[in-house]
Short mmCIF file of N, CA and C in Angstrom, two decimals:
data_model
loop_
_atom_site.label_atom_id
_atom_site.label_comp_id
_atom_site.label_asym_id
_atom_site.label_seq_id
_atom_site.Cartn_x
_atom_site.Cartn_y
_atom_site.Cartn_z
N MET A 1003 0.81 -1.19 0.00
CA MET A 1003 0.00 0.00 0.00
C MET A 1003 0.86 1.26 0.00
N PHE A 1004 1.88 1.28 0.86
CA PHE A 1004 2.73 2.47 0.93
C PHE A 1004 3.55 2.65 -0.34
N GLY A 1005 3.83 1.55 -1.02
CA GLY A 1005 4.56 1.63 -2.29
C GLY A 1005 3.77 2.38 -3.33
N ASN A 1006 2.47 2.13 -3.40
CA ASN A 1006 1.61 2.83 -4.36
C ASN A 1006 1.51 4.31 -4.04
N VAL A 1007 1.39 4.63 -2.76
CA VAL A 1007 1.33 6.03 -2.35
C VAL A 1007 2.63 6.74 -2.70
N GLN A 1008 3.74 6.05 -2.49
CA GLN A 1008 5.04 6.64 -2.80
C GLN A 1008 5.18 6.91 -4.30
N VAL A 1009 4.73 6.00 -5.13
CA VAL A 1009 4.81 6.18 -6.58
C VAL A 1009 3.95 7.36 -7.01
N VAL A 1010 2.75 7.46 -6.46
CA VAL A 1010 1.85 8.57 -6.83
C VAL A 1010 2.43 9.90 -6.37
N LEU A 1011 2.97 9.96 -5.16
CA LEU A 1011 3.58 11.21 -4.67
C LEU A 1011 4.79 11.60 -5.50
N PHE A 1012 5.60 10.63 -5.87
CA PHE A 1012 6.76 10.92 -6.71
C PHE A 1012 6.33 11.43 -8.08
N LEU A 1013 5.29 10.83 -8.64
CA LEU A 1013 4.77 11.29 -9.92
C LEU A 1013 4.25 12.73 -9.81
N LEU A 1014 3.49 13.03 -8.77
CA LEU A 1014 2.99 14.39 -8.57
C LEU A 1014 4.13 15.38 -8.37
N PHE A 1015 5.15 14.97 -7.61
CA PHE A 1015 6.31 15.82 -7.36
C PHE A 1015 7.01 16.19 -8.67
N THR A 1016 7.26 15.20 -9.52
CA THR A 1016 7.94 15.49 -10.78
C THR A 1016 7.06 16.28 -11.74
N LEU A 1017 5.75 16.05 -11.70
CA LEU A 1017 4.85 16.83 -12.56
C LEU A 1017 4.78 18.29 -12.12
N VAL A 1018 4.83 18.55 -10.82
CA VAL A 1018 4.86 19.93 -10.33
C VAL A 1018 6.14 20.62 -10.79
N ILE A 1019 7.25 19.91 -10.74
CA ILE A 1019 8.52 20.48 -11.21
C ILE A 1019 8.42 20.78 -12.70
N LEU A 1020 7.83 19.89 -13.47
CA LEU A 1020 7.68 20.11 -14.91
C LEU A 1020 6.80 21.33 -15.18
N VAL A 1021 5.71 21.48 -14.46
CA VAL A 1021 4.82 22.63 -14.66
C VAL A 1021 5.54 23.93 -14.30
N LEU A 1022 6.30 23.93 -13.21
CA LEU A 1022 7.08 25.12 -12.84
C LEU A 1022 8.08 25.48 -13.93
N ALA A 1023 8.77 24.49 -14.47
CA ALA A 1023 9.77 24.75 -15.50
C ALA A 1023 9.13 25.28 -16.77
N VAL A 1024 8.00 24.71 -17.17
CA VAL A 1024 7.31 25.19 -18.38
C VAL A 1024 6.80 26.61 -18.17
N TRP A 1025 6.23 26.88 -17.00
CA TRP A 1025 5.73 28.23 -16.69
C TRP A 1025 6.87 29.24 -16.76
N ALA A 1026 8.00 28.93 -16.15
CA ALA A 1026 9.14 29.84 -16.16
C ALA A 1026 9.66 30.05 -17.58
N LEU A 1027 9.74 28.99 -18.37
CA LEU A 1027 10.23 29.10 -19.74
C LEU A 1027 9.30 29.96 -20.59
N VAL A 1028 8.01 29.72 -20.52
CA VAL A 1028 7.05 30.50 -21.30
C VAL A 1028 7.09 31.97 -20.89
N ASP A 1029 7.18 32.23 -19.60
CA ASP A 1029 7.25 33.61 -19.12
C ASP A 1029 8.53 34.29 -19.61
N ALA A 1030 9.64 33.57 -19.56
CA ALA A 1030 10.91 34.14 -20.00
C ALA A 1030 10.90 34.46 -21.48
N LEU A 1031 10.26 33.62 -22.27
CA LEU A 1031 10.20 33.86 -23.71
C LEU A 1031 9.26 35.00 -24.07
N ARG A 1032 8.28 35.29 -23.24
CA ARG A 1032 7.32 36.36 -23.52
C ARG A 1032 7.86 37.75 -23.18
N ARG A 1033 8.85 37.83 -22.32
CA ARG A 1033 9.39 39.12 -21.89
C ARG A 1033 10.36 39.67 -22.94
N PRO A 1034 10.40 41.00 -23.12
CA PRO A 1034 11.35 41.57 -24.08
C PRO A 1034 12.79 41.47 -23.57
N ALA A 1035 13.71 41.34 -24.50
CA ALA A 1035 15.13 41.19 -24.14
C ALA A 1035 15.65 42.43 -23.41
N SER A 1036 15.12 43.60 -23.73
CA SER A 1036 15.59 44.82 -23.09
C SER A 1036 15.26 44.86 -21.60
N ALA A 1037 14.21 44.15 -21.19
CA ALA A 1037 13.82 44.15 -19.77
C ALA A 1037 14.88 43.47 -18.91
N TYR A 1038 15.52 42.44 -19.44
CA TYR A 1038 16.56 41.74 -18.69
C TYR A 1038 17.77 42.65 -18.47
N VAL A 1039 18.15 43.36 -19.51
CA VAL A 1039 19.29 44.27 -19.41
C VAL A 1039 18.97 45.43 -18.48
N ALA A 1040 17.77 45.98 -18.60
CA ALA A 1040 17.37 47.12 -17.76
C ALA A 1040 17.31 46.74 -16.29
N ALA A 1041 16.99 45.50 -15.99
CA ALA A 1041 16.90 45.05 -14.60
C ALA A 1041 18.25 44.58 -14.06
N GLY A 1042 19.27 44.53 -14.91
CA GLY A 1042 20.59 44.11 -14.46
C GLY A 1042 20.71 42.61 -14.26
N LYS A 1043 19.91 41.83 -14.98
CA LYS A 1043 19.95 40.37 -14.89
C LYS A 1043 20.67 39.80 -16.10
N GLN A 1044 20.85 38.48 -16.11
CA GLN A 1044 21.44 37.83 -17.27
C GLN A 1044 20.53 38.08 -18.48
N THR A 1045 21.06 37.87 -19.67
CA THR A 1045 20.30 38.17 -20.88
C THR A 1045 19.15 37.19 -21.07
N LYS A 1046 18.24 37.58 -21.93
CA LYS A 1046 17.09 36.72 -22.25
C LYS A 1046 17.55 35.40 -22.84
N GLN A 1047 18.58 35.45 -23.69
CA GLN A 1047 19.08 34.24 -24.32
C GLN A 1047 19.61 33.26 -23.28
N ILE A 1048 20.36 33.75 -22.30
CA ILE A 1048 20.91 32.87 -21.26
C ILE A 1048 19.79 32.24 -20.45
N TRP A 1049 18.81 33.05 -20.03
CA TRP A 1049 17.70 32.50 -19.25
C TRP A 1049 16.86 31.54 -20.07
N SER A 1050 16.70 31.80 -21.36
CA SER A 1050 15.94 30.89 -22.21
C SER A 1050 16.64 29.55 -22.34
N ILE A 1051 17.96 29.57 -22.46
CA ILE A 1051 18.73 28.32 -22.55
C ILE A 1051 18.66 27.56 -21.23
N ILE A 1052 18.88 28.26 -20.11
CA ILE A 1052 18.83 27.61 -18.80
C ILE A 1052 17.47 26.97 -18.56
N LEU A 1053 16.41 27.73 -18.83
CA LEU A 1053 15.07 27.22 -18.57
C LEU A 1053 14.64 26.17 -19.59
N GLY A 1054 15.14 26.27 -20.81
CA GLY A 1054 14.87 25.23 -21.81
C GLY A 1054 15.48 23.89 -21.41
N ILE A 1055 16.72 23.94 -20.95
CA ILE A 1055 17.38 22.71 -20.47
C ILE A 1055 16.66 22.19 -19.23
N ALA A 1056 16.29 23.09 -18.32
CA ALA A 1056 15.58 22.67 -17.11
C ALA A 1056 14.25 22.02 -17.45
N THR A 1057 13.55 22.55 -18.43
CA THR A 1057 12.27 21.97 -18.84
C THR A 1057 12.47 20.59 -19.46
N ALA A 1058 13.48 20.46 -20.30
CA ALA A 1058 13.76 19.15 -20.92
C ALA A 1058 14.13 18.11 -19.86
N VAL A 1059 14.99 18.50 -18.91
CA VAL A 1059 15.38 17.57 -17.85
C VAL A 1059 14.18 17.20 -17.00
N ALA A 1060 13.34 18.18 -16.68
CA ALA A 1060 12.14 17.89 -15.89
C ALA A 1060 11.21 16.94 -16.64
N PHE A 1061 11.10 17.13 -17.95
CA PHE A 1061 10.25 16.24 -18.75
C PHE A 1061 10.78 14.81 -18.75
N PHE A 1062 12.08 14.66 -18.91
CA PHE A 1062 12.67 13.33 -18.94
C PHE A 1062 12.78 12.70 -17.56
N SER A 1063 12.50 13.46 -16.52
CA SER A 1063 12.54 12.92 -15.16
C SER A 1063 11.19 12.38 -14.69
N VAL A 1064 10.14 12.65 -15.43
CA VAL A 1064 8.81 12.15 -15.05
C VAL A 1064 8.85 10.62 -15.15
N PRO A 1065 8.38 9.92 -14.11
CA PRO A 1065 8.47 8.46 -14.11
C PRO A 1065 7.60 7.78 -15.17
N PRO A 1066 7.87 6.51 -15.44
CA PRO A 1066 7.31 5.78 -16.57
C PRO A 1066 5.81 5.78 -16.84
N PRO A 1067 4.89 5.86 -15.93
CA PRO A 1067 3.51 5.86 -16.42
C PRO A 1067 3.21 7.00 -17.39
N LEU A 1068 3.82 8.16 -17.17
CA LEU A 1068 3.57 9.32 -18.04
C LEU A 1068 4.81 9.78 -18.80
N GLY A 1069 5.98 9.43 -18.34
CA GLY A 1069 7.20 9.90 -18.97
C GLY A 1069 8.21 8.78 -19.11
N LEU A 1070 9.46 9.18 -19.34
CA LEU A 1070 10.51 8.20 -19.55
C LEU A 1070 11.22 7.79 -18.27
N GLY A 1071 11.35 8.72 -17.33
CA GLY A 1071 12.10 8.42 -16.12
C GLY A 1071 13.56 8.20 -16.41
N ALA A 1072 14.08 8.85 -17.45
CA ALA A 1072 15.44 8.61 -17.90
C ALA A 1072 16.50 9.28 -17.04
N PHE A 1073 16.14 10.34 -16.32
CA PHE A 1073 17.11 11.07 -15.52
C PHE A 1073 16.85 10.83 -14.04
N PRO A 1074 17.91 10.87 -13.22
CA PRO A 1074 17.71 10.70 -11.78
C PRO A 1074 16.97 11.89 -11.16
N THR A 1075 16.46 11.67 -9.96
CA THR A 1075 15.63 12.66 -9.28
C THR A 1075 16.37 13.95 -8.98
N PHE A 1076 17.65 13.86 -8.64
CA PHE A 1076 18.35 15.08 -8.27
C PHE A 1076 18.45 16.05 -9.44
N LEU A 1077 18.42 15.55 -10.67
CA LEU A 1077 18.42 16.47 -11.81
C LEU A 1077 17.08 17.19 -11.93
N ALA A 1078 16.01 16.52 -11.55
CA ALA A 1078 14.70 17.19 -11.52
C ALA A 1078 14.71 18.29 -10.47
N LEU A 1079 15.38 18.04 -9.36
CA LEU A 1079 15.49 19.07 -8.32
C LEU A 1079 16.28 20.28 -8.83
N LEU A 1080 17.33 20.03 -9.61
CA LEU A 1080 18.08 21.14 -10.19
C LEU A 1080 17.21 21.94 -11.17
N SER A 1081 16.35 21.25 -11.88
CA SER A 1081 15.40 21.95 -12.77
C SER A 1081 14.47 22.84 -11.96
N ALA A 1082 14.01 22.33 -10.84
CA ALA A 1082 13.14 23.12 -9.97
C ALA A 1082 13.87 24.34 -9.44
N VAL A 1083 15.14 24.18 -9.09
CA VAL A 1083 15.92 25.32 -8.59
C VAL A 1083 16.03 26.40 -9.65
N ALA A 1084 16.33 26.01 -10.89
CA ALA A 1084 16.44 26.99 -11.97
C ALA A 1084 15.12 27.73 -12.19
N ALA A 1085 14.02 27.00 -12.20
CA ALA A 1085 12.71 27.62 -12.41
C ALA A 1085 12.33 28.53 -11.26
N ILE A 1086 12.61 28.10 -10.04
CA ILE A 1086 12.25 28.90 -8.86
C ILE A 1086 13.10 30.16 -8.80
N VAL A 1087 14.39 30.07 -9.13
CA VAL A 1087 15.24 31.27 -9.14
C VAL A 1087 14.69 32.28 -10.15
N TYR A 1088 14.29 31.80 -11.32
CA TYR A 1088 13.73 32.72 -12.31
C TYR A 1088 12.43 33.34 -11.79
N LEU A 1089 11.53 32.51 -11.29
CA LEU A 1089 10.21 33.01 -10.88
C LEU A 1089 10.25 33.91 -9.66
N VAL A 1090 11.21 33.68 -8.76
CA VAL A 1090 11.26 34.45 -7.51
C VAL A 1090 12.18 35.66 -7.61
N ASP A 1091 13.24 35.57 -8.40
CA ASP A 1091 14.22 36.66 -8.47
C ASP A 1091 14.13 37.45 -9.77
N VAL A 1092 14.22 36.78 -10.89
CA VAL A 1092 14.31 37.48 -12.17
C VAL A 1092 12.96 38.05 -12.60
N ARG A 1093 11.91 37.26 -12.52
CA ARG A 1093 10.59 37.70 -12.98
C ARG A 1093 10.12 38.99 -12.30
N PRO A 1094 10.19 39.10 -10.96
CA PRO A 1094 9.78 40.37 -10.35
C PRO A 1094 10.69 41.54 -10.73
N ALA A 1095 11.96 41.26 -10.98
CA ALA A 1095 12.89 42.34 -11.33
C ALA A 1095 12.63 42.88 -12.73
N ILE A 1096 12.24 42.01 -13.66
CA ILE A 1096 12.03 42.47 -15.03
C ILE A 1096 10.59 42.91 -15.29
N ALA A 1097 9.68 42.61 -14.37
CA ALA A 1097 8.26 42.95 -14.57
C ALA A 1097 8.01 44.44 -14.81
N PRO A 1098 8.62 45.36 -14.04
CA PRO A 1098 8.35 46.78 -14.30
C PRO A 1098 8.87 47.25 -15.66
N HIS A 1099 9.83 46.53 -16.23
CA HIS A 1099 10.41 46.94 -17.50
C HIS A 1099 9.72 46.31 -18.70
N SER A 1100 8.75 45.45 -18.46
CA SER A 1100 8.14 44.74 -19.58
C SER A 1100 6.63 44.86 -19.61
N ARG A 1101 6.08 45.83 -18.93
CA ARG A 1101 4.62 46.00 -18.93
C ARG A 1101 4.18 46.56 -20.28
N ARG A 1102 3.03 46.08 -20.71
CA ARG A 1102 2.47 46.59 -21.96
C ARG A 1102 1.32 47.54 -21.63
N GLY A 1103 1.18 48.57 -22.38
CA GLY A 1103 0.08 49.51 -22.19
C GLY A 1103 0.22 50.30 -20.90
N GLY A 1104 -0.83 50.95 -20.50
CA GLY A 1104 -0.80 51.75 -19.30
C GLY A 1104 -1.44 51.08 -18.11
N GLY A 1105 -1.70 49.80 -18.19
CA GLY A 1105 -2.32 49.10 -17.09
C GLY A 1105 -3.84 49.18 -17.11
N ARG A 1106 -4.41 49.88 -18.09
CA ARG A 1106 -5.87 50.02 -18.17
C ARG A 1106 -6.43 49.21 -19.34
N GLY A 1107 -5.65 48.33 -19.90
CA GLY A 1107 -6.16 47.51 -20.99
C GLY A 1107 -6.31 48.26 -22.30
N GLY A 1108 -5.57 49.33 -22.50
CA GLY A 1108 -5.61 50.06 -23.75
C GLY A 1108 -6.83 50.94 -23.90
N GLN A 1109 -7.45 51.37 -22.81
CA GLN A 1109 -8.65 52.20 -22.89
C GLN A 1109 -8.33 53.67 -23.13
N GLY A 1110 -7.09 54.04 -22.98
CA GLY A 1110 -6.74 55.43 -23.18
C GLY A 1110 -6.92 56.26 -21.93
N PRO A 1111 -6.69 57.56 -22.03
CA PRO A 1111 -6.81 58.42 -20.85
C PRO A 1111 -8.27 58.61 -20.44
N THR A 1112 -8.46 58.88 -19.16
CA THR A 1112 -9.82 59.11 -18.67
C THR A 1112 -10.20 60.57 -18.88
N ARG A 1113 -11.48 60.83 -18.93
CA ARG A 1113 -12.00 62.19 -19.12
C ARG A 1113 -12.66 62.64 -17.83
N GLY A 1114 -11.97 63.42 -17.05
CA GLY A 1114 -12.57 63.98 -15.84
C GLY A 1114 -12.60 63.01 -14.67
N GLY A 1115 -13.17 63.46 -13.56
CA GLY A 1115 -13.27 62.66 -12.34
C GLY A 1115 -14.48 61.76 -12.36
N TRP A 1116 -14.98 61.50 -11.20
CA TRP A 1116 -16.13 60.61 -11.14
C TRP A 1116 -17.35 61.41 -11.40
#
């Protein structure tokens, strides 16, 4: 019984790492390259490569019912570290430099008060 629970928890753990890595990669690719330089972080190309490798490793670390399980678990943990560093440190730093529009959804300036 505990073996089945362990397999399910391990599968969920690796899937969470994969989702984090994909989220970080997609976010990094959507941001403009100038935002990375303006925030004083590594370039967009470097972060895209790091997160692309992290996503691939996380994908290949998912165990056999859904994935290959080709890489050991500690490599999946390294993928999680790369994604978390991006999401916690780089993403908030580049966010002010990559906003689109004026925050009002492109509605333009307001006319008068209430």
